[in-house]
Structure formats: structure tokens, C-alpha cells
CSV table of N, CA and C in Angstrom, one decimal:
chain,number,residue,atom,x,y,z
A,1,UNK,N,42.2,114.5,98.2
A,1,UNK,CA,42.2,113.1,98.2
A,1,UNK,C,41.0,112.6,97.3
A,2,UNK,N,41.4,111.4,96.6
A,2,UNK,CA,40.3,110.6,96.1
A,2,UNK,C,39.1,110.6,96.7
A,3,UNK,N,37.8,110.7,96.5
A,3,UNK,CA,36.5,110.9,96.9
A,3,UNK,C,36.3,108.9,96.8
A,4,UNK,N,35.6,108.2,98.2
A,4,UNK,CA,34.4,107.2,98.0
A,4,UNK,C,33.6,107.6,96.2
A,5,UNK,N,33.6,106.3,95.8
A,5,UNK,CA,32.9,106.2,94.8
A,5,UNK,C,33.3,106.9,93.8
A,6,UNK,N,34.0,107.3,93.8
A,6,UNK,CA,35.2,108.1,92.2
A,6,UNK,C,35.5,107.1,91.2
A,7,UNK,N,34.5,106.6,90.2
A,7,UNK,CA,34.9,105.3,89.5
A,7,UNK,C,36.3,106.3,88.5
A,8,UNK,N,36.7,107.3,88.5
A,8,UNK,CA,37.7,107.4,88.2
A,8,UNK,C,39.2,107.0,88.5
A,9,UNK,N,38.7,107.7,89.7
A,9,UNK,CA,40.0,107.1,90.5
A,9,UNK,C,40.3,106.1,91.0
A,10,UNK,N,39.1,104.9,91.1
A,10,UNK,CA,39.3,103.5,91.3
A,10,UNK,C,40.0,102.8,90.1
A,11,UNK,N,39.5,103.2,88.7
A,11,UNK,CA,40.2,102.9,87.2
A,11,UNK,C,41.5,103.0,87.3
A,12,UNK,N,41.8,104.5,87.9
A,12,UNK,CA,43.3,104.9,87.6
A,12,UNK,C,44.0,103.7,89.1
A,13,UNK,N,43.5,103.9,89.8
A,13,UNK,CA,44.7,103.0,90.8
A,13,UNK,C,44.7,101.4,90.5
A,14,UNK,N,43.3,100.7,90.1
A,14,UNK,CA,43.1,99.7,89.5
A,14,UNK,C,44.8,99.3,88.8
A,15,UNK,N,44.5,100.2,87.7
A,15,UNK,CA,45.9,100.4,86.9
A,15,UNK,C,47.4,100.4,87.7
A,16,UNK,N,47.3,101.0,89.1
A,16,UNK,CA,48.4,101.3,89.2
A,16,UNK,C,48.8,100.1,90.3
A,17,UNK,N,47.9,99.5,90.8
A,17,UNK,CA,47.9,97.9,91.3
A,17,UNK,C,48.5,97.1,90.2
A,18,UNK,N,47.7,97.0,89.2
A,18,UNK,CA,48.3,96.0,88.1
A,18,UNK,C,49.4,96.3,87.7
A,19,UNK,N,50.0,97.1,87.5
A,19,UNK,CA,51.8,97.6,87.2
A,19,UNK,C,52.6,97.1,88.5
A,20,UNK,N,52.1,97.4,89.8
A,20,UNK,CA,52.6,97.4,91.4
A,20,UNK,C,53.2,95.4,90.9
A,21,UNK,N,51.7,94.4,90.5
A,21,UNK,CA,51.7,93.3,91.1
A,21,UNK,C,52.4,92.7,90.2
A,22,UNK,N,52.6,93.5,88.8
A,22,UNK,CA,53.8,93.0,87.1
A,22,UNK,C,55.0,93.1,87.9
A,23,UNK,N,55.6,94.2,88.8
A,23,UNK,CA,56.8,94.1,89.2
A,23,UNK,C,56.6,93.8,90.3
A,24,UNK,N,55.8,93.4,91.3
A,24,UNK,CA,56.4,91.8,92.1
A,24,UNK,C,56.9,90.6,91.7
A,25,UNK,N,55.7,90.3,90.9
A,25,UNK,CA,55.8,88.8,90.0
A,25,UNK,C,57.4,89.1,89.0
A,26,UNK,N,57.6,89.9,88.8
A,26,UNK,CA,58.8,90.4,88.2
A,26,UNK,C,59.9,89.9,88.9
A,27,UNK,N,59.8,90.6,90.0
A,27,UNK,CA,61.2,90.3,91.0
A,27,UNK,C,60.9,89.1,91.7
A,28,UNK,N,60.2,88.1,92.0
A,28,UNK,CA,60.1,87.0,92.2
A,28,UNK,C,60.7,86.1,91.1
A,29,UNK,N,60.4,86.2,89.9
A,29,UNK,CA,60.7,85.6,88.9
A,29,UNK,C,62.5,85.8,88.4
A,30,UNK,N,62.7,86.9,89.1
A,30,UNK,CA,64.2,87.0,88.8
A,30,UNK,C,64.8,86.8,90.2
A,31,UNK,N,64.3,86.2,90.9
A,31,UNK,CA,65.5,85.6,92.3
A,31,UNK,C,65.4,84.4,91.8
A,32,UNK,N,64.3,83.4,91.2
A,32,UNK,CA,64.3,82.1,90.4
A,32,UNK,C,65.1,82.0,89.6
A,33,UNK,N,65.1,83.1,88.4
A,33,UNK,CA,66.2,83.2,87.3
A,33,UNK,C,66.6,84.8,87.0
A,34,UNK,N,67.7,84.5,88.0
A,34,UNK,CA,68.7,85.8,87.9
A,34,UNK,C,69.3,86.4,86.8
A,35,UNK,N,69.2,85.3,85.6
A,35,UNK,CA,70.4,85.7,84.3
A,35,UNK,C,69.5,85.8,83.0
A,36,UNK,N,68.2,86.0,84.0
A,36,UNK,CA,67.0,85.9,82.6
A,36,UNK,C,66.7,87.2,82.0
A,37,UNK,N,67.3,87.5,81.2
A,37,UNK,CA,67.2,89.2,80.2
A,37,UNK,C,65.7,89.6,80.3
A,38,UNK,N,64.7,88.2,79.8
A,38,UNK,CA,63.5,88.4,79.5
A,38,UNK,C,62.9,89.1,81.0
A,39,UNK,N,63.0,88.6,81.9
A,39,UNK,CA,62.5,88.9,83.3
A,39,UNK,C,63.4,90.3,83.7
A,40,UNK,N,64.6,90.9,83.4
A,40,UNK,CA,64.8,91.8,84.0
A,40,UNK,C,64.2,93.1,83.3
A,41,UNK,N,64.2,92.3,82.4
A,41,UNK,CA,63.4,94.0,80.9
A,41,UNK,C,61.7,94.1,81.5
A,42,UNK,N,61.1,92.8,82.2
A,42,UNK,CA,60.0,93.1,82.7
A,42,UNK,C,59.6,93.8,83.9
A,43,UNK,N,60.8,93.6,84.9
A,43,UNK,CA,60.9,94.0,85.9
A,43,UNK,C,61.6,95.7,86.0
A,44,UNK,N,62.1,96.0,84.8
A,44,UNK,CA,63.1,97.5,84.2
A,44,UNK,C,61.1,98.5,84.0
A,45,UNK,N,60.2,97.5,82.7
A,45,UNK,CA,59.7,98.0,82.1
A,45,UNK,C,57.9,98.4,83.1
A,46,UNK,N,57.7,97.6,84.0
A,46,UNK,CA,57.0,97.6,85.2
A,46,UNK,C,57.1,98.5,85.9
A,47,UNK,N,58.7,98.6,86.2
A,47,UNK,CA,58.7,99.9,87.4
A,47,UNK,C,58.7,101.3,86.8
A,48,UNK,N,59.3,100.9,85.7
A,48,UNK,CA,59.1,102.7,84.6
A,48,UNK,C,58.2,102.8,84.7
A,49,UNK,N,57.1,101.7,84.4
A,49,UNK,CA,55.6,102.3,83.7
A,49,UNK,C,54.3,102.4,85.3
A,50,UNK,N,55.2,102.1,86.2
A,50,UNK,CA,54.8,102.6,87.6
A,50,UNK,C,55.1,104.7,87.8
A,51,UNK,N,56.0,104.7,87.6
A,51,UNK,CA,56.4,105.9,87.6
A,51,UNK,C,55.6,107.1,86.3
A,52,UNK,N,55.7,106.4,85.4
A,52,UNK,CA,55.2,107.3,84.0
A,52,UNK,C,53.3,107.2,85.1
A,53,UNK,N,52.7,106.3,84.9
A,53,UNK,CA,51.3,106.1,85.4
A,53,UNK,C,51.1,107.2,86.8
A,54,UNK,N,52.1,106.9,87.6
A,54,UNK,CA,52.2,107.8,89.0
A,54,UNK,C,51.7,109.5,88.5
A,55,UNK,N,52.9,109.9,87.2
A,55,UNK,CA,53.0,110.9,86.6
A,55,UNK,C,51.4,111.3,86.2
A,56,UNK,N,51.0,110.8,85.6
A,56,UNK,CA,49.7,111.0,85.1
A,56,UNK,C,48.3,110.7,85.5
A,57,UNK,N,48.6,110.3,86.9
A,57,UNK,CA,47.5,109.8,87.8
A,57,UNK,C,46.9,111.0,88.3
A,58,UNK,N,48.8,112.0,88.7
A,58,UNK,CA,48.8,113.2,89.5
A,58,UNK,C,48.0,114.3,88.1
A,59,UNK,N,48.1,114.0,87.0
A,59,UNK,CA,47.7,115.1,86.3
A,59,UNK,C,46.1,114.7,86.0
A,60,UNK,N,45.8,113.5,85.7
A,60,UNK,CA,44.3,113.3,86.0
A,60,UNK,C,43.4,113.8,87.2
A,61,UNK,N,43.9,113.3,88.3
A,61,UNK,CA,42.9,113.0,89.4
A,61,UNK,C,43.4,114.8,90.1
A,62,UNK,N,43.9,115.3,89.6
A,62,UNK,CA,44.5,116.6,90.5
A,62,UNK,C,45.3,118.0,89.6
A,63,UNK,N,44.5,117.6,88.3
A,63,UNK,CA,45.3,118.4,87.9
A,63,UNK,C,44.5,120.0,87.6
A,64,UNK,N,43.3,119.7,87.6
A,64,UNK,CA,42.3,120.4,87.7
A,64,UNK,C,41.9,120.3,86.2
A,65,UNK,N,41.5,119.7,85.4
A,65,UNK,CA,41.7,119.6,84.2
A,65,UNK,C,40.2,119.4,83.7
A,66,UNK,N,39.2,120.5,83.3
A,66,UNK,CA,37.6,119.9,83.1
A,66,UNK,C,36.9,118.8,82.8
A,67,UNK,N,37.9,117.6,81.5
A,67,UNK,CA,38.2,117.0,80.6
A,67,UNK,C,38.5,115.6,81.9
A,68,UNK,N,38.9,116.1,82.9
A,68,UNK,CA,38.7,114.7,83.8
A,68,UNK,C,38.0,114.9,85.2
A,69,UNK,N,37.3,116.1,85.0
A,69,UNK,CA,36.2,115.9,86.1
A,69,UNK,C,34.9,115.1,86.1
A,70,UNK,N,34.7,113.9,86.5
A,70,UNK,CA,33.7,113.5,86.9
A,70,UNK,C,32.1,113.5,87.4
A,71,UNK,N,32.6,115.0,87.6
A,71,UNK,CA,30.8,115.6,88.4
A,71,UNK,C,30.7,116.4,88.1
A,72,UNK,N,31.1,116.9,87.3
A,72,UNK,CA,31.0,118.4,86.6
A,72,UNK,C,30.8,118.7,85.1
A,73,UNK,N,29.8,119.3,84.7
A,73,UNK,CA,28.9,119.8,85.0
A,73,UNK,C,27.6,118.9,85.8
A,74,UNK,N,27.8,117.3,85.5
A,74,UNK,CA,26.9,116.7,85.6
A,74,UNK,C,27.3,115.1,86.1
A,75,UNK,N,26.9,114.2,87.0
A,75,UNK,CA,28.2,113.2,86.7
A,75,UNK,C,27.9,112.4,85.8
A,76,UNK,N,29.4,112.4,85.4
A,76,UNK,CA,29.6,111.3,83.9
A,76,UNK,C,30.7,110.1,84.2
A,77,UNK,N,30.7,109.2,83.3
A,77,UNK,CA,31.0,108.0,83.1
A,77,UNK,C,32.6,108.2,82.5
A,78,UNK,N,32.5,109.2,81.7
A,78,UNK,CA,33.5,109.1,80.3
A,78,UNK,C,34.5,109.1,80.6
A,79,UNK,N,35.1,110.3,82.2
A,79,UNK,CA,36.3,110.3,82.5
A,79,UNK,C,37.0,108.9,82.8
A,80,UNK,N,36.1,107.9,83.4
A,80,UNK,CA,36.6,106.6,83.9
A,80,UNK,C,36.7,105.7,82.7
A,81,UNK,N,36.1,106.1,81.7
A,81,UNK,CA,35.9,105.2,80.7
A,81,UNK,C,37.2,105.4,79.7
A,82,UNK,N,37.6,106.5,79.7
A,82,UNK,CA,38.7,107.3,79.2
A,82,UNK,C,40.1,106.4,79.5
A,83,UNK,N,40.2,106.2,80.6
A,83,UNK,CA,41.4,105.8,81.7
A,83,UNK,C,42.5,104.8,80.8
A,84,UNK,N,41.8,103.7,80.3
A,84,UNK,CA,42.6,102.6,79.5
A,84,UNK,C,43.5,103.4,78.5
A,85,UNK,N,42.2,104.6,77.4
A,85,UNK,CA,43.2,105.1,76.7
A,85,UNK,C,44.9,105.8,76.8
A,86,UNK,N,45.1,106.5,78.0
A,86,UNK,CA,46.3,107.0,78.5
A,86,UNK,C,47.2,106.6,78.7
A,87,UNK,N,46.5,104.8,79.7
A,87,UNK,CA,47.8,104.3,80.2
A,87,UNK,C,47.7,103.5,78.9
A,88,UNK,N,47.3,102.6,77.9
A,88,UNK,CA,47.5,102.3,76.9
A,88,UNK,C,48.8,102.7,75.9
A,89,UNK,N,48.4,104.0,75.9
A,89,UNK,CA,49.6,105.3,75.5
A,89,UNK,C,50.9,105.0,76.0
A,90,UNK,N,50.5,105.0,76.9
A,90,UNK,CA,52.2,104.8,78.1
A,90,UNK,C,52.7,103.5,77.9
A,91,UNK,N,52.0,102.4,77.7
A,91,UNK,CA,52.3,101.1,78.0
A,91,UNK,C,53.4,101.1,76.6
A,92,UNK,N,52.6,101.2,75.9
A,92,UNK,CA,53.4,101.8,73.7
A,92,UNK,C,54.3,102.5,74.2
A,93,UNK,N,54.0,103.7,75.0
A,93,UNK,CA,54.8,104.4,74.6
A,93,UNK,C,56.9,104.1,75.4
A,94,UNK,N,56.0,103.7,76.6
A,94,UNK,CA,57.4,103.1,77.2
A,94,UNK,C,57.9,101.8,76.8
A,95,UNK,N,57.5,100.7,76.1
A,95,UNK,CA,57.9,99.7,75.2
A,95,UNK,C,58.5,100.0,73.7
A,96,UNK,N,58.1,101.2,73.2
A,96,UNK,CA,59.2,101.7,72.4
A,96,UNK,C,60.4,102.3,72.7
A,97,UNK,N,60.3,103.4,74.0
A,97,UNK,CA,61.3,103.9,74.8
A,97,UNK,C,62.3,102.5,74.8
A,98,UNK,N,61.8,101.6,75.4
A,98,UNK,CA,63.0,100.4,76.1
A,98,UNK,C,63.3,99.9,74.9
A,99,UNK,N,63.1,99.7,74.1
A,99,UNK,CA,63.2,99.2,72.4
A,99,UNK,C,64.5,100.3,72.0
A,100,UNK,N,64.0,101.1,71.9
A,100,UNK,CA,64.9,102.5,71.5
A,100,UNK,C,66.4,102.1,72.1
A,101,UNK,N,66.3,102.2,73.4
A,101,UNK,CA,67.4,102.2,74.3
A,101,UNK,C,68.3,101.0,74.0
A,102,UNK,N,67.3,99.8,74.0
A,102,UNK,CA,68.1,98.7,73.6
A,102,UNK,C,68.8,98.4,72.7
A,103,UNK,N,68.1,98.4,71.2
A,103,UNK,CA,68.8,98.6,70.3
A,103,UNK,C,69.9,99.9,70.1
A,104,UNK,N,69.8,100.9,70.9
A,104,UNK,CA,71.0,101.7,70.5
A,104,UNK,C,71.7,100.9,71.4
A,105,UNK,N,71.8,100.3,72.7
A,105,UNK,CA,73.0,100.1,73.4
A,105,UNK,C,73.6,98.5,72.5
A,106,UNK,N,72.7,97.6,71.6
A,106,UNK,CA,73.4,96.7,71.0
A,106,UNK,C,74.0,97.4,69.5
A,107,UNK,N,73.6,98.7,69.4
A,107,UNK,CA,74.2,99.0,68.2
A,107,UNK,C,75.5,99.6,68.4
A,108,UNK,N,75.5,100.5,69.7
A,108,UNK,CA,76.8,101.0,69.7
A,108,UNK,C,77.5,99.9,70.4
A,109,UNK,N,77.3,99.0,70.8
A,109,UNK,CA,78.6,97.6,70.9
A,109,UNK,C,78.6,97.2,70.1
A,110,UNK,N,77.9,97.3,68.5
A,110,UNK,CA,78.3,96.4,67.7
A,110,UNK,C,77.9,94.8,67.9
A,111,UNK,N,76.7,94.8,67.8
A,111,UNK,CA,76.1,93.3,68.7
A,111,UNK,C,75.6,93.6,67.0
A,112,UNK,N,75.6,91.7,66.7
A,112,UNK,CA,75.7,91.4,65.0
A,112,UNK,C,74.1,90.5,65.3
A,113,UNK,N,73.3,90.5,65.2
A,113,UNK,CA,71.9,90.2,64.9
A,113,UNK,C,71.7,88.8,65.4
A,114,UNK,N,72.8,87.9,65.2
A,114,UNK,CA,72.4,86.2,65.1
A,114,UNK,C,72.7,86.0,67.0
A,115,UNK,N,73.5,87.3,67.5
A,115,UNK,CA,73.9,87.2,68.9
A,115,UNK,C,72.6,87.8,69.7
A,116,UNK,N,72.1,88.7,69.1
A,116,UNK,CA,70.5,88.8,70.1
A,116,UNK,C,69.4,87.6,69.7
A,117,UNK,N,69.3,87.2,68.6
A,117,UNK,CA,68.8,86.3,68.3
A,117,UNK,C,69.3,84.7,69.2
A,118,UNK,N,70.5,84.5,69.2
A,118,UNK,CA,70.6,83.6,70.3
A,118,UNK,C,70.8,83.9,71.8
A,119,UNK,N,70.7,84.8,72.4
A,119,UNK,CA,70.3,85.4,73.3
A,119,UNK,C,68.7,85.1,74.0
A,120,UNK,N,67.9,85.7,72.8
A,120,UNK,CA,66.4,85.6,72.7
A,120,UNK,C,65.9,84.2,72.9
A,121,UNK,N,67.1,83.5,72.6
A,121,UNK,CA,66.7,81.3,72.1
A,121,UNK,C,66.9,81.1,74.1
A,122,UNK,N,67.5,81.4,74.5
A,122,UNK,CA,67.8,80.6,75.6
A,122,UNK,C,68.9,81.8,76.8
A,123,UNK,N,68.9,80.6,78.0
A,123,UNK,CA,69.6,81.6,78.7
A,123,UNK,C,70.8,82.3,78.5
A,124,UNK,N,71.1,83.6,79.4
A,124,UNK,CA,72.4,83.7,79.4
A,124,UNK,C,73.6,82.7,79.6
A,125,UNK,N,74.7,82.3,79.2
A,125,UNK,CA,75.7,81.3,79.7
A,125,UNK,C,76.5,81.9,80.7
A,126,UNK,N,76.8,81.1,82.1
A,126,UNK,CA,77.5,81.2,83.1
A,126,UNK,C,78.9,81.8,82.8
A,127,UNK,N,79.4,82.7,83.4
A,127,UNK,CA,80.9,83.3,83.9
A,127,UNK,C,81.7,82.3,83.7
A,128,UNK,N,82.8,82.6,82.6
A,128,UNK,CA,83.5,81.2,82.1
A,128,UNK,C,83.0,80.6,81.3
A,129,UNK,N,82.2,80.5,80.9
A,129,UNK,CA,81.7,79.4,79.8
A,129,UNK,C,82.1,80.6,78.4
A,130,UNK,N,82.8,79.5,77.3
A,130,UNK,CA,83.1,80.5,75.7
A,130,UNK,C,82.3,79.6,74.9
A,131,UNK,N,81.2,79.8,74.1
A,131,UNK,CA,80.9,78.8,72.6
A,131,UNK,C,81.9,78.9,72.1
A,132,UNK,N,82.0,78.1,71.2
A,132,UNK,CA,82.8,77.8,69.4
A,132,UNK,C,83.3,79.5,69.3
A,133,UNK,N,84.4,80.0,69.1
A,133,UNK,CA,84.2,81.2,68.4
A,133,UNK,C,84.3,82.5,69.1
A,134,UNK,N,84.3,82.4,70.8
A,134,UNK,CA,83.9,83.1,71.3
A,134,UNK,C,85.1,82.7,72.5
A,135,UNK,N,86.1,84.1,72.8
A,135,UNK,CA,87.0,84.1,73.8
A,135,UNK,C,86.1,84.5,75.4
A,136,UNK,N,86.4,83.7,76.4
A,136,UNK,CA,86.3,83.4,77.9
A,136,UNK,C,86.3,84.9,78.3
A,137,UNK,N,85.4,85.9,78.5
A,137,UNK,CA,84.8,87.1,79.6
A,137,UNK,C,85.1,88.3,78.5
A,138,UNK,N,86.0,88.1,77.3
A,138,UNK,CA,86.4,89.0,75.9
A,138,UNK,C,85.4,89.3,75.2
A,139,UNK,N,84.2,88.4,74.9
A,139,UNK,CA,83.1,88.8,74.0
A,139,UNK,C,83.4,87.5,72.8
A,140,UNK,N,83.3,88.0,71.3
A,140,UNK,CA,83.4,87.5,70.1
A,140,UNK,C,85.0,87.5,70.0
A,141,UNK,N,85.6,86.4,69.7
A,141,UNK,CA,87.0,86.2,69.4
A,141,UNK,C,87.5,87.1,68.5
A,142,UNK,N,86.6,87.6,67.9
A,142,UNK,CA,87.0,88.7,66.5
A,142,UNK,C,87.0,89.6,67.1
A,143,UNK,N,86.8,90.2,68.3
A,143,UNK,CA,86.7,91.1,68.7
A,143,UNK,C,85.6,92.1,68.8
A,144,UNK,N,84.9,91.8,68.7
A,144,UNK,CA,83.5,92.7,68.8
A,144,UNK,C,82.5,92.0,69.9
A,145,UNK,N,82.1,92.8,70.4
A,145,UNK,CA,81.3,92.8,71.9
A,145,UNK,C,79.8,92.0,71.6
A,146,UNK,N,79.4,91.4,72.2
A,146,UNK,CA,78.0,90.5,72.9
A,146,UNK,C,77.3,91.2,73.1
A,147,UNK,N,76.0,90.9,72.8
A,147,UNK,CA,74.6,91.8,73.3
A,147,UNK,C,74.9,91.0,74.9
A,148,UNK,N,75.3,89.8,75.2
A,148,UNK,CA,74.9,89.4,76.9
A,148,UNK,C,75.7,89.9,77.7
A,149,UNK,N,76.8,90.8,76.9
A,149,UNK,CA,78.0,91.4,78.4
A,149,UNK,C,77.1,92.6,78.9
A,150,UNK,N,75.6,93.3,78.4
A,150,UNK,CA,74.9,94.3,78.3
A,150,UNK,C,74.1,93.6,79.5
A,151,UNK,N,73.9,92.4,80.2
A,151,UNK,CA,72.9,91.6,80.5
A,151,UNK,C,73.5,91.8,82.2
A,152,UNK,N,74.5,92.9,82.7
A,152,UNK,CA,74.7,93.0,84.2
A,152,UNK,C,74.2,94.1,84.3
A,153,UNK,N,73.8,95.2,83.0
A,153,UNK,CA,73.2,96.3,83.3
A,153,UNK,C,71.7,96.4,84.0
A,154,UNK,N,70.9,95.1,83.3
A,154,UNK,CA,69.8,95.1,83.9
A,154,UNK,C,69.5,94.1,84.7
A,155,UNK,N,70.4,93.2,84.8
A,155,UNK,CA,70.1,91.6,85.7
A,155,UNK,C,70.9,91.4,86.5
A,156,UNK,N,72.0,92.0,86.5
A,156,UNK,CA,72.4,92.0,88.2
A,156,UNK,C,72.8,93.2,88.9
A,157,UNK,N,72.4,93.2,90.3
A,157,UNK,CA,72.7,94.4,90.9
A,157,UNK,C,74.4,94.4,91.5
């Protein structure tokens, strides 16, 4: 277990509070607005980067690693000071991850640029509702698929 006075391990859980309280505020924010992309990608990207941080908390604080020992040879500062860099890393690194994913899942539907872009403008539109152009639960009257029919994958259970 974590030792009293471990300014390491108070850094690292510090951290893992702040992720904890992004995806409450997350899931509060999406019982307010359930059809909000923006809020479920927060609430997708919170809980991953809970899990990635969990991952690396266990290989910091336990992994026996000299490079994050604290009192050894002498006590130092640096491991605690270190801490931002990692999860820094992860934050990048899992916001490209979800970037990645996303764009391939609007690329292999064929989602045309001006459709994530009005996506990005404003809410999803309610079950039944067609714009100009656009056939009722079909997608694009031309036939090609919506970045928002992609929007039950992460925003409703």
C-alpha cells in the first residue's frame, strides 16, 4: 500500500480523482442532454483514461521500478514531479486513439465532411425528423450514411 506522506502517490491518485470527477460531471451532463455527441465522447474519453491511468499507477507506485522510487537512494522530489509527464502522455495519447477510431468509423460509412461539421454546429435531431435532402431513419437520400446514425453507439445505452 501507498505509505502516509508519499507525495507520489498522492500526485498519482490526485490524478486519478480528477479523471473519477470528469466522468461524473460527464454522466450528469448526459442525463441533461442525452443526444449530446460532445458529452458522450467525454464521458467514452474519461472512463478510458481512468482505466489507461489505473494501468500505470499500478506500474509506478508497484512496479518496482528504481526511476519511481521516492526514498531511494535518498528522498527525492523528482518521482512526484515526474507524474504530470505520463499522464500527460496518456491524455494525447488516448485523444488521438478516440480521433483514430472516430474518423475511421465516419470514414467507413462514408460520412461526407459538411455532415460532421453540422453535427459539430448543433444537436443531434430527434427520431423522425429528415432536413432538406435527407430520407426519415435512411441517412442521406443519396444514399450514403450520417455521421449521427454513429451517435447510439456512444450516447445511448
Amino acid at each position: 500500500m501507498a505509505q502516509k506522506g508519499n507525495m507520489l502517490a498522492d500526485n498519482s491518485y490526485y490524478l486519478l480523482f480528477m479523471m473519477s470527477m470528469a466522468t461524473a460531471v460527464c454522466l450528469l451532463l448526459e442525463v441533461a442532454f442525452p443526444t449530446s455527441l460532445f458529452v458522450s465522447c467525454g464521458r467514452t474519453y474519461s472512463t478510458y483514461m481512468q482505466a489507461v491511468w489505473f494501468f500505470n499507477l499500478a506500474a509506478m507506485l508497484y512496479g518496482g521500478s528504481p526511476m519511481w522510487d521516492p526514498v531511494s537512494p535518498l528522498p527525492d522530489m523528482a518521482p512526484a514531479m515526474f507524474v504530470p509527464v505520463p499522464f500527460v502522455f496518456w491524455l494525447n495519447a488516448t485523444s488521438l486513439f478516440m480521433f483514430i477510431v472516430y474518423a475511421g468509423m465516419a470514414w467507413a460509412i462514408g460520412t461526407p465532411p459538411d455532415d460532421v461539421v453540422a453535427l459539430a454546429a448543433g444537436p443531434v435531431a430527434p427520431p423522425g425528423y429528415a432536413p432538406p435532402g435527407y430520407a426519415p431513419g435512411f441517412g442521406r437520400a443519396n444514399g450514403k450514411h450520417v455521421f449521427s446514425e454513429m451517435v447510439p453507439l456512444v450516447a445511448r445505452h
